[in-house]
C-alpha positions as CSV (number, residue, x, y, z in Angstrom):
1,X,-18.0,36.0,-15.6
2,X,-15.1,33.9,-16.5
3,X,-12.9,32.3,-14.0
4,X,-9.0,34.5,-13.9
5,X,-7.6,30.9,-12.5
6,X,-7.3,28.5,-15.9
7,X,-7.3,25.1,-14.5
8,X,-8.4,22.1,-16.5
9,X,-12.0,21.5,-16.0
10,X,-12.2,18.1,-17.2
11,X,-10.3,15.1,-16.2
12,X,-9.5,14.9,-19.8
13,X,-8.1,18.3,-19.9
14,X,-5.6,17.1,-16.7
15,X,-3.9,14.4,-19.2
16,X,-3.6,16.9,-22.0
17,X,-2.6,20.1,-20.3
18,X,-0.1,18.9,-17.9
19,X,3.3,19.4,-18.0
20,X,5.6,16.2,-17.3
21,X,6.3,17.8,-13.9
22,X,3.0,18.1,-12.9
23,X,1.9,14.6,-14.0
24,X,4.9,13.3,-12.6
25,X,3.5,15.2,-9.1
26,X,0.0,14.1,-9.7
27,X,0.5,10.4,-9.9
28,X,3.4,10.6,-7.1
29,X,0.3,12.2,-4.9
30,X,-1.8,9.3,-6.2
31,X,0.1,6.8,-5.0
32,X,0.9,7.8,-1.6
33,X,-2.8,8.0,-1.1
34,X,-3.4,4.4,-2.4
35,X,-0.4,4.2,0.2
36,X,-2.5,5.7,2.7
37,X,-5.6,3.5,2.2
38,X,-3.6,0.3,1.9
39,X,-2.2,1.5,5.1
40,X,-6.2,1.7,6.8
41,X,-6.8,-1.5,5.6
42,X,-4.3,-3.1,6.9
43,X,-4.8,-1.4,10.3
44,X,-8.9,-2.1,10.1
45,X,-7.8,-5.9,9.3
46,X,-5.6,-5.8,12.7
47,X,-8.2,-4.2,14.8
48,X,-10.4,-7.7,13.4
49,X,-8.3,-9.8,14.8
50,X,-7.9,-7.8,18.1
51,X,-11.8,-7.4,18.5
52,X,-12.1,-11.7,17.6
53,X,-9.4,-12.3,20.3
54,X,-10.6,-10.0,23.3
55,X,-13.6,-12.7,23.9
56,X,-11.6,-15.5,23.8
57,X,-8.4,-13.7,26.2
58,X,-12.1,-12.9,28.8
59,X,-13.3,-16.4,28.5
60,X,-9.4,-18.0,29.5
61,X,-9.5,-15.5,32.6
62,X,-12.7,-16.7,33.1
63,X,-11.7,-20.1,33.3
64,X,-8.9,-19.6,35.0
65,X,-11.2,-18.1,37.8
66,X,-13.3,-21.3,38.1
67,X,-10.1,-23.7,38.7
68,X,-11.6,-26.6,41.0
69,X,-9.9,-27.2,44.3
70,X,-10.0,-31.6,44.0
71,X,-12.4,-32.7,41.3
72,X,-12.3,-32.2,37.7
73,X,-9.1,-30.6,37.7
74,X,-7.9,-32.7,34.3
75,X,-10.6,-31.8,32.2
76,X,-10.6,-28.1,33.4
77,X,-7.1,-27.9,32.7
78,X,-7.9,-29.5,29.0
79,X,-10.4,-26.8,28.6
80,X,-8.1,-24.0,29.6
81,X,-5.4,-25.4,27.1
82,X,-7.8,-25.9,24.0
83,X,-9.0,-22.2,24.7
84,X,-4.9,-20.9,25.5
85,X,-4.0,-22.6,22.1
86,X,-6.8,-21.0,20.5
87,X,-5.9,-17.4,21.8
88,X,-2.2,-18.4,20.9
89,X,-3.1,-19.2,17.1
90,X,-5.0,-15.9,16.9
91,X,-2.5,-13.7,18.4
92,X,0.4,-15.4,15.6
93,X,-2.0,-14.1,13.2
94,X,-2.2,-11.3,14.3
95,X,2.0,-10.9,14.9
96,X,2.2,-12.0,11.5
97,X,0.4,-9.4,9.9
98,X,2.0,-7.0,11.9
99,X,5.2,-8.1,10.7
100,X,4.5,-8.0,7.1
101,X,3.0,-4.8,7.4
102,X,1.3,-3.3,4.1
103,X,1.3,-6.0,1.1
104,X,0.7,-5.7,-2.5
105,X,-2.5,-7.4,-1.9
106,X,-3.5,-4.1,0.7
107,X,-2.6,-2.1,-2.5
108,X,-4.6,-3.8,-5.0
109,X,-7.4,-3.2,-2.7
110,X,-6.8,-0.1,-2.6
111,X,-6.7,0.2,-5.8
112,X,-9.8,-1.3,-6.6
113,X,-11.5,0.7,-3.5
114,X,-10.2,3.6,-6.0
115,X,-11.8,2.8,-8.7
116,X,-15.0,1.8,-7.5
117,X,-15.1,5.4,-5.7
118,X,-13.8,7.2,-9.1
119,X,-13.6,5.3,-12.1
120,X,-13.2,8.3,-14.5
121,X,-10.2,9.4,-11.9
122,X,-8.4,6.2,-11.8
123,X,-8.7,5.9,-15.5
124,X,-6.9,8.7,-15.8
125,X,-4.1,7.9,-13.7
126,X,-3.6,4.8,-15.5
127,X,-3.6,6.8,-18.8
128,X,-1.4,9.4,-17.2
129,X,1.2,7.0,-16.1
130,X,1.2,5.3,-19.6
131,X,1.9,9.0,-21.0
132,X,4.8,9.2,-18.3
133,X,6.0,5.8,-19.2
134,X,6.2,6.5,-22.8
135,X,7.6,10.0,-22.5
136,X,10.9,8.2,-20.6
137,X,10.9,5.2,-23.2
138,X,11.1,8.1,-25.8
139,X,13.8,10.2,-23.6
140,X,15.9,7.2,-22.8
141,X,16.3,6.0,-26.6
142,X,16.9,10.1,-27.9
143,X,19.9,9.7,-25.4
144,X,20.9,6.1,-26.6
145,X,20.7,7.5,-30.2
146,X,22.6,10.9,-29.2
147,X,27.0,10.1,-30.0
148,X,29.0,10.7,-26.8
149,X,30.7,14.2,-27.3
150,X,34.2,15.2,-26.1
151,X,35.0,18.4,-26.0
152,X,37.8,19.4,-28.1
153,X,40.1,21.0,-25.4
154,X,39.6,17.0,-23.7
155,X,40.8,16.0,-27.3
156,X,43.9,18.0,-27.5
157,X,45.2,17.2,-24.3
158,X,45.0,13.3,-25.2
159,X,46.8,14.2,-28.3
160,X,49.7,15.9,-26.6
161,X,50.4,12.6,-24.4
C-alpha cells in the first residue's frame, strides 16, 4: 500500500521538491542545531577546566591546613603561592571562555561533528543554501533590472505644481 503522506524520500528529493520557504525553514532549523551543539561544546570544554581545577582548589586547602607554627613557614608559604597562582591561571581560563562564550571555532566543530555523523545530510544543506543563495542573487538583480514605476495619479499631481 502506498503511503497517503508524499514526503520526499530521498535527501535528493528534499533539494528538489522544496519550496523556498521550506528550505529557507530547513537550513534556519539546521543552524540553530549547529547552534545547539556549538553550545555543548563549549559547555563540555568549561566543565574540563572545572574538573582540572577542583584538584588543585583541594590541594591549596590542603596546604593551607598543614601551615607550620615556627619552622618552615617561608617555604610553605612559597608552596601555597606557586599552587594559588596555578589555581588563579586556570580559573582566568576558565573566565575567559566564559566570557567569549560560543566562537566560530565551537561552530566549525560543530560543523564538522555534523558531517562526520551525516555526510549525505550536511551535503545537502550546503547544496541547499547554495540554491537559496542563488535564488536571492537572481531575485535581487530581477528587481535591479525592474524601472521604478509611479503611478500616474503621483504624476498628475506633480504636474499641477
Amino acid at each position: 500500500e502506498q503511503p497517503t503522506n508524499q514526503q520526499p524520500q530521498s535527501l535528493e528529493a528534499l533539494k528538489t521538491e522544496l519550496s523556498v520557504n521550506e528550505k529557507r525553514k530547513l537550513l534556519k532549523s539546521f543552524h540553530q542545531h549547529i547552534d545547539q551543539e556549538a553550545e555543548k561544546l563549549l559547555n563540555a570544554k568549561l566543565a574540563e577546566v572545572r574538573a582540572y581545577a577542583k584538584p588543585r582548589l583541594a590541594e591549596i586547602e590542603k596546604i593551607k591546613s598543614e601551615e607550620p607554627l615556627f619552622f618552615g613557614k617561608k617555604e610553605w608559604q612559597q608552596k601555597l603561592d606557586s599552587k594559588v597562582n596555578q589555581y588563579n591561571k586556570i580559573k582566568a581560563h576558565h573566565d575567559q571562555l566564559k566570557a567569549n562564550g560560543v566562537t566560530k571555532e565551537h561552530r566549525e566543530q560543530a560543523m564538522r561533528d555534523y558531517y562526520l555523523e551525516r555526510p549525505e545530510a550536511y551535503d545537502a544543506m550546503v547544496d541547499i543554501q547554495k540554491q537559496l543563495k542563488e535564488h536571492d542573487q537572481q531575485q535581487e538583480a530581477q528587481q535591479q533590472q525592474e524601472p521604478v514605476r509611479t503611478s500616474s495619479r503621483d504624476s498628475s499631481r506633480d504636474r499641477g505644481r
